[in-house]
PDB file of C-alpha atoms in Angstrom:
ATOM      1  CA  UNK A  12      92.245 -21.092 -41.129  1.00 94.00           C
ATOM      2  CA  UNK A  13      89.546 -22.006 -43.186  1.00 97.00           C
ATOM      3  CA  UNK A  14      89.738 -21.201 -47.088  1.00 97.00           C
ATOM      4  CA  UNK A  15      87.479 -21.554 -50.020  1.00 98.00           C
ATOM      5  CA  UNK A  16      89.135 -20.548 -53.216  1.00 98.00           C
ATOM      6  CA  UNK A  17      86.697 -20.657 -56.466  1.00 98.00           C
ATOM      7  CA  UNK A  18      88.042 -20.656 -60.131  1.00 98.00           C
ATOM      8  CA  UNK A  19      86.501 -21.276 -63.811  1.00 98.00           C
ATOM      9  CA  UNK A  20      84.565 -18.340 -64.263  1.00 98.00           C
ATOM     10  CA  UNK A  21      84.659 -16.502 -67.423  1.00 98.00           C
ATOM     11  CA  UNK A  22      82.690 -15.096 -70.146  1.00 98.00           C
ATOM     12  CA  UNK A  23      80.529 -17.409 -72.484  1.00 98.00           C
ATOM     13  CA  UNK A  24      77.677 -17.232 -75.063  1.00 98.00           C
ATOM     14  CA  UNK A  25      74.358 -18.147 -74.326  1.00 98.00           C
ATOM     15  CA  UNK A  26      73.722 -21.847 -74.636  1.00 98.00           C
ATOM     16  CA  UNK A  27      77.431 -22.594 -73.662  1.00 98.00           C
ATOM     17  CA  UNK A  28      78.971 -24.554 -70.723  1.00 98.00           C
ATOM     18  CA  UNK A  29      81.418 -23.584 -67.909  1.00 98.00           C
ATOM     19  CA  UNK A  30      82.539 -25.779 -64.960  1.00 98.00           C
ATOM     20  CA  UNK A  31      82.992 -23.986 -61.759  1.00 98.00           C
ATOM     21  CA  UNK A  32      85.637 -25.509 -59.131  1.00 98.00           C
ATOM     22  CA  UNK A  33      85.915 -24.615 -55.039  1.00 98.00           C
ATOM     23  CA  UNK A  34      88.943 -25.865 -53.567  1.00 98.00           C
ATOM     24  CA  UNK A  35      88.634 -26.075 -49.783  1.00 97.00           C
ATOM     25  CA  UNK A  36      91.266 -26.254 -46.861  1.00 96.00           C
ATOM     26  CA  UNK A  37      91.224 -25.705 -43.092  1.00 95.00           C
ATOM     27  CA  UNK A  38      88.661 -28.518 -42.242  1.00 94.00           C
ATOM     28  CA  UNK A  39      87.738 -32.042 -42.786  1.00 93.00           C
ATOM     29  CA  UNK A  40      86.306 -31.638 -45.802  1.00 94.00           C
ATOM     30  CA  UNK A  41      84.330 -34.750 -46.161  1.00 95.00           C
ATOM     31  CA  UNK A  42      82.427 -33.903 -42.830  1.00 96.00           C
ATOM     32  CA  UNK A  43      80.719 -30.795 -44.195  1.00 97.00           C
ATOM     33  CA  UNK A  44      77.937 -30.024 -46.904  1.00 98.00           C
ATOM     34  CA  UNK A  45      78.739 -27.339 -49.210  1.00 98.00           C
ATOM     35  CA  UNK A  46      76.716 -24.915 -51.466  1.00 98.00           C
ATOM     36  CA  UNK A  47      77.061 -22.617 -54.459  1.00 98.00           C
ATOM     37  CA  UNK A  48      75.386 -19.075 -54.391  1.00 98.00           C
ATOM     38  CA  UNK A  49      75.320 -16.225 -56.746  1.00 98.00           C
ATOM     39  CA  UNK A  50      74.858 -12.687 -56.900  1.00 98.00           C
ATOM     40  CA  UNK A  51      73.952 -10.649 -59.810  1.00 97.00           C
ATOM     41  CA  UNK A  52      74.457  -6.976 -59.687  1.00 93.00           C
ATOM     42  CA  UNK A  53      72.033  -4.709 -57.504  1.00 96.00           C
ATOM     43  CA  UNK A  54      70.488  -8.383 -56.477  1.00 97.00           C
ATOM     44  CA  UNK A  55      70.465 -10.317 -53.416  1.00 97.00           C
ATOM     45  CA  UNK A  56      72.888 -13.356 -53.263  1.00 98.00           C
ATOM     46  CA  UNK A  57      70.782 -16.267 -54.172  1.00 98.00           C
ATOM     47  CA  UNK A  58      71.252 -19.916 -53.415  1.00 98.00           C
ATOM     48  CA  UNK A  59      72.189 -22.037 -56.825  1.00 98.00           C
ATOM     49  CA  UNK A  60      72.979 -25.735 -55.444  1.00 98.00           C
ATOM     50  CA  UNK A  61      73.827 -27.870 -52.526  1.00 98.00           C
ATOM     51  CA  UNK A  62      75.428 -31.111 -51.890  1.00 98.00           C
ATOM     52  CA  UNK A  63      75.688 -33.165 -48.587  1.00 98.00           C
ATOM     53  CA  UNK A  64      78.889 -34.339 -46.935  1.00 96.00           C
ATOM     54  CA  UNK A  65      77.799 -37.812 -48.008  1.00 94.00           C
ATOM     55  CA  UNK A  66      76.688 -36.707 -51.740  1.00 95.00           C
ATOM     56  CA  UNK A  67      73.165 -38.140 -50.909  1.00 96.00           C
ATOM     57  CA  UNK A  68      71.527 -34.931 -50.796  1.00 97.00           C
ATOM     58  CA  UNK A  69      71.703 -32.518 -54.046  1.00 98.00           C
ATOM     59  CA  UNK A  70      69.220 -29.635 -54.255  1.00 98.00           C
ATOM     60  CA  UNK A  71      68.988 -26.972 -56.817  1.00 98.00           C
ATOM     61  CA  UNK A  72      67.282 -23.953 -57.362  1.00 98.00           C
ATOM     62  CA  UNK A  73      64.569 -24.188 -59.650  1.00 98.00           C
ATOM     63  CA  UNK A  74      65.799 -21.594 -62.096  1.00 98.00           C
ATOM     64  CA  UNK A  75      69.189 -24.194 -62.457  1.00 98.00           C
ATOM     65  CA  UNK A  76      67.436 -27.046 -62.394  1.00 98.00           C
ATOM     66  CA  UNK A  77      68.404 -29.720 -65.181  1.00 98.00           C
ATOM     67  CA  UNK A  78      71.066 -27.099 -66.566  1.00 98.00           C
ATOM     68  CA  UNK A  79      73.480 -27.122 -63.541  1.00 98.00           C
ATOM     69  CA  UNK A  80      74.977 -30.096 -61.745  1.00 98.00           C
ATOM     70  CA  UNK A  81      76.825 -30.074 -58.219  1.00 98.00           C
ATOM     71  CA  UNK A  82      79.664 -32.614 -57.352  1.00 98.00           C
ATOM     72  CA  UNK A  83      82.284 -33.161 -55.111  1.00 98.00           C
ATOM     73  CA  UNK A  84      85.589 -34.819 -54.855  1.00 97.00           C
ATOM     74  CA  UNK A  85      86.354 -35.604 -51.056  1.00 95.00           C
ATOM     75  CA  UNK A  86      89.969 -37.086 -52.053  1.00 96.00           C
ATOM     76  CA  UNK A  87      90.637 -33.661 -53.551  1.00 97.00           C
ATOM     77  CA  UNK A  88      88.840 -31.267 -51.256  1.00 97.00           C
ATOM     78  CA  UNK A  89      87.189 -30.112 -54.042  1.00 98.00           C
ATOM     79  CA  UNK A  90      83.323 -29.103 -55.014  1.00 98.00           C
ATOM     80  CA  UNK A  91      82.585 -28.385 -58.715  1.00 98.00           C
ATOM     81  CA  UNK A  92      79.478 -26.877 -60.476  1.00 98.00           C
ATOM     82  CA  UNK A  93      78.917 -27.895 -64.068  1.00 98.00           C
ATOM     83  CA  UNK A  94      76.751 -25.367 -65.667  1.00 98.00           C
ATOM     84  CA  UNK A  95      75.081 -26.008 -69.145  1.00 98.00           C
ATOM     85  CA  UNK A  96      72.826 -24.319 -71.302  1.00 98.00           C
ATOM     86  CA  UNK A  97      73.656 -20.925 -69.871  1.00 98.00           C
ATOM     87  CA  UNK A  98      71.492 -18.025 -70.102  1.00 98.00           C
ATOM     88  CA  UNK A  99      72.201 -14.458 -69.917  1.00 97.00           C
ATOM     89  CA  UNK A 100      70.382 -14.123 -66.100  1.00 97.00           C
ATOM     90  CA  UNK A 101      72.992 -16.797 -64.991  1.00 98.00           C
ATOM     91  CA  UNK A 102      75.379 -13.596 -65.044  1.00 98.00           C
ATOM     92  CA  UNK A 103      76.565 -13.229 -61.429  1.00 98.00           C
ATOM     93  CA  UNK A 104      79.563 -13.641 -59.245  1.00 98.00           C
ATOM     94  CA  UNK A 105      79.534 -17.614 -58.101  1.00 98.00           C
ATOM     95  CA  UNK A 106      80.362 -18.269 -54.662  1.00 98.00           C
ATOM     96  CA  UNK A 107      80.960 -21.626 -52.633  1.00 98.00           C
ATOM     97  CA  UNK A 108      80.529 -21.968 -48.924  1.00 98.00           C
ATOM     98  CA  UNK A 109      80.555 -24.598 -46.324  1.00 98.00           C
ATOM     99  CA  UNK A 110      77.310 -25.491 -44.716  1.00 98.00           C
ATOM    100  CA  UNK A 111      76.749 -25.051 -41.056  1.00 96.00           C
ATOM    101  CA  UNK A 112      73.227 -25.828 -40.134  1.00 95.00           C
ATOM    102  CA  UNK A 113      69.853 -25.196 -40.877  1.00 94.00           C
ATOM    103  CA  UNK A 114      67.905 -25.125 -44.218  1.00 96.00           C
ATOM    104  CA  UNK A 115      70.389 -25.328 -47.133  1.00 97.00           C
ATOM    105  CA  UNK A 116      69.058 -23.078 -49.470  1.00 98.00           C
ATOM    106  CA  UNK A 117      69.562 -19.993 -46.817  1.00 98.00           C
ATOM    107  CA  UNK A 118      72.584 -17.937 -46.713  1.00 98.00           C
ATOM    108  CA  UNK A 119      72.519 -17.937 -42.920  1.00 98.00           C
ATOM    109  CA  UNK A 120      73.118 -22.067 -42.755  1.00 98.00           C
ATOM    110  CA  UNK A 121      76.643 -21.034 -44.371  1.00 98.00           C
ATOM    111  CA  UNK A 122      79.825 -20.154 -42.418  1.00 97.00           C
ATOM    112  CA  UNK A 123      82.959 -19.787 -44.453  1.00 98.00           C
ATOM    113  CA  UNK A 124      82.626 -18.142 -48.143  1.00 98.00           C
ATOM    114  CA  UNK A 125      85.055 -18.049 -50.718  1.00 98.00           C
ATOM    115  CA  UNK A 126      85.684 -14.845 -52.639  1.00 98.00           C
ATOM    116  CA  UNK A 127      83.706 -15.568 -55.663  1.00 98.00           C
ATOM    117  CA  UNK A 128      84.410 -16.275 -59.595  1.00 98.00           C
ATOM    118  CA  UNK A 129      82.632 -13.839 -62.254  1.00 98.00           C
ATOM    119  CA  UNK A 130      80.240 -15.476 -64.770  1.00 98.00           C
ATOM    120  CA  UNK A 131      79.258 -13.663 -67.688  1.00 98.00           C
ATOM    121  CA  UNK A 132      77.040 -14.924 -70.504  1.00 98.00           C
ATOM    122  CA  UNK A 133      76.368 -12.779 -73.418  1.00 97.00           C
ATOM    123  CA  UNK A 134      73.172 -13.047 -75.464  1.00 91.00           C
TER     124      UNK A 134
END
């Protein structure tokens, strides 16, 4: 079956960095775009970043542009999110997901999700 497993979350101080990874299985990885979303307590799950199957298209939420970088390793079925200059408002559970169709910033465009990894940024 299709699986996505995130890792790399943790506690970091304001201004610090973390690198999230997501290992995928159950699909021909290189055929699919992937996205990262996040959900803070009491808030809706929101789009963070997207990378297309051929890596030509990368999209970022305005709130993370210039600080976060999405990348993928098709040989190892992995997608990563490098997060720099972290702020307390980046605190959330981060999820990776397989893109299916539609607008890549919308939750409905994704069909399989990981279980999430917690990122906490202390002030």
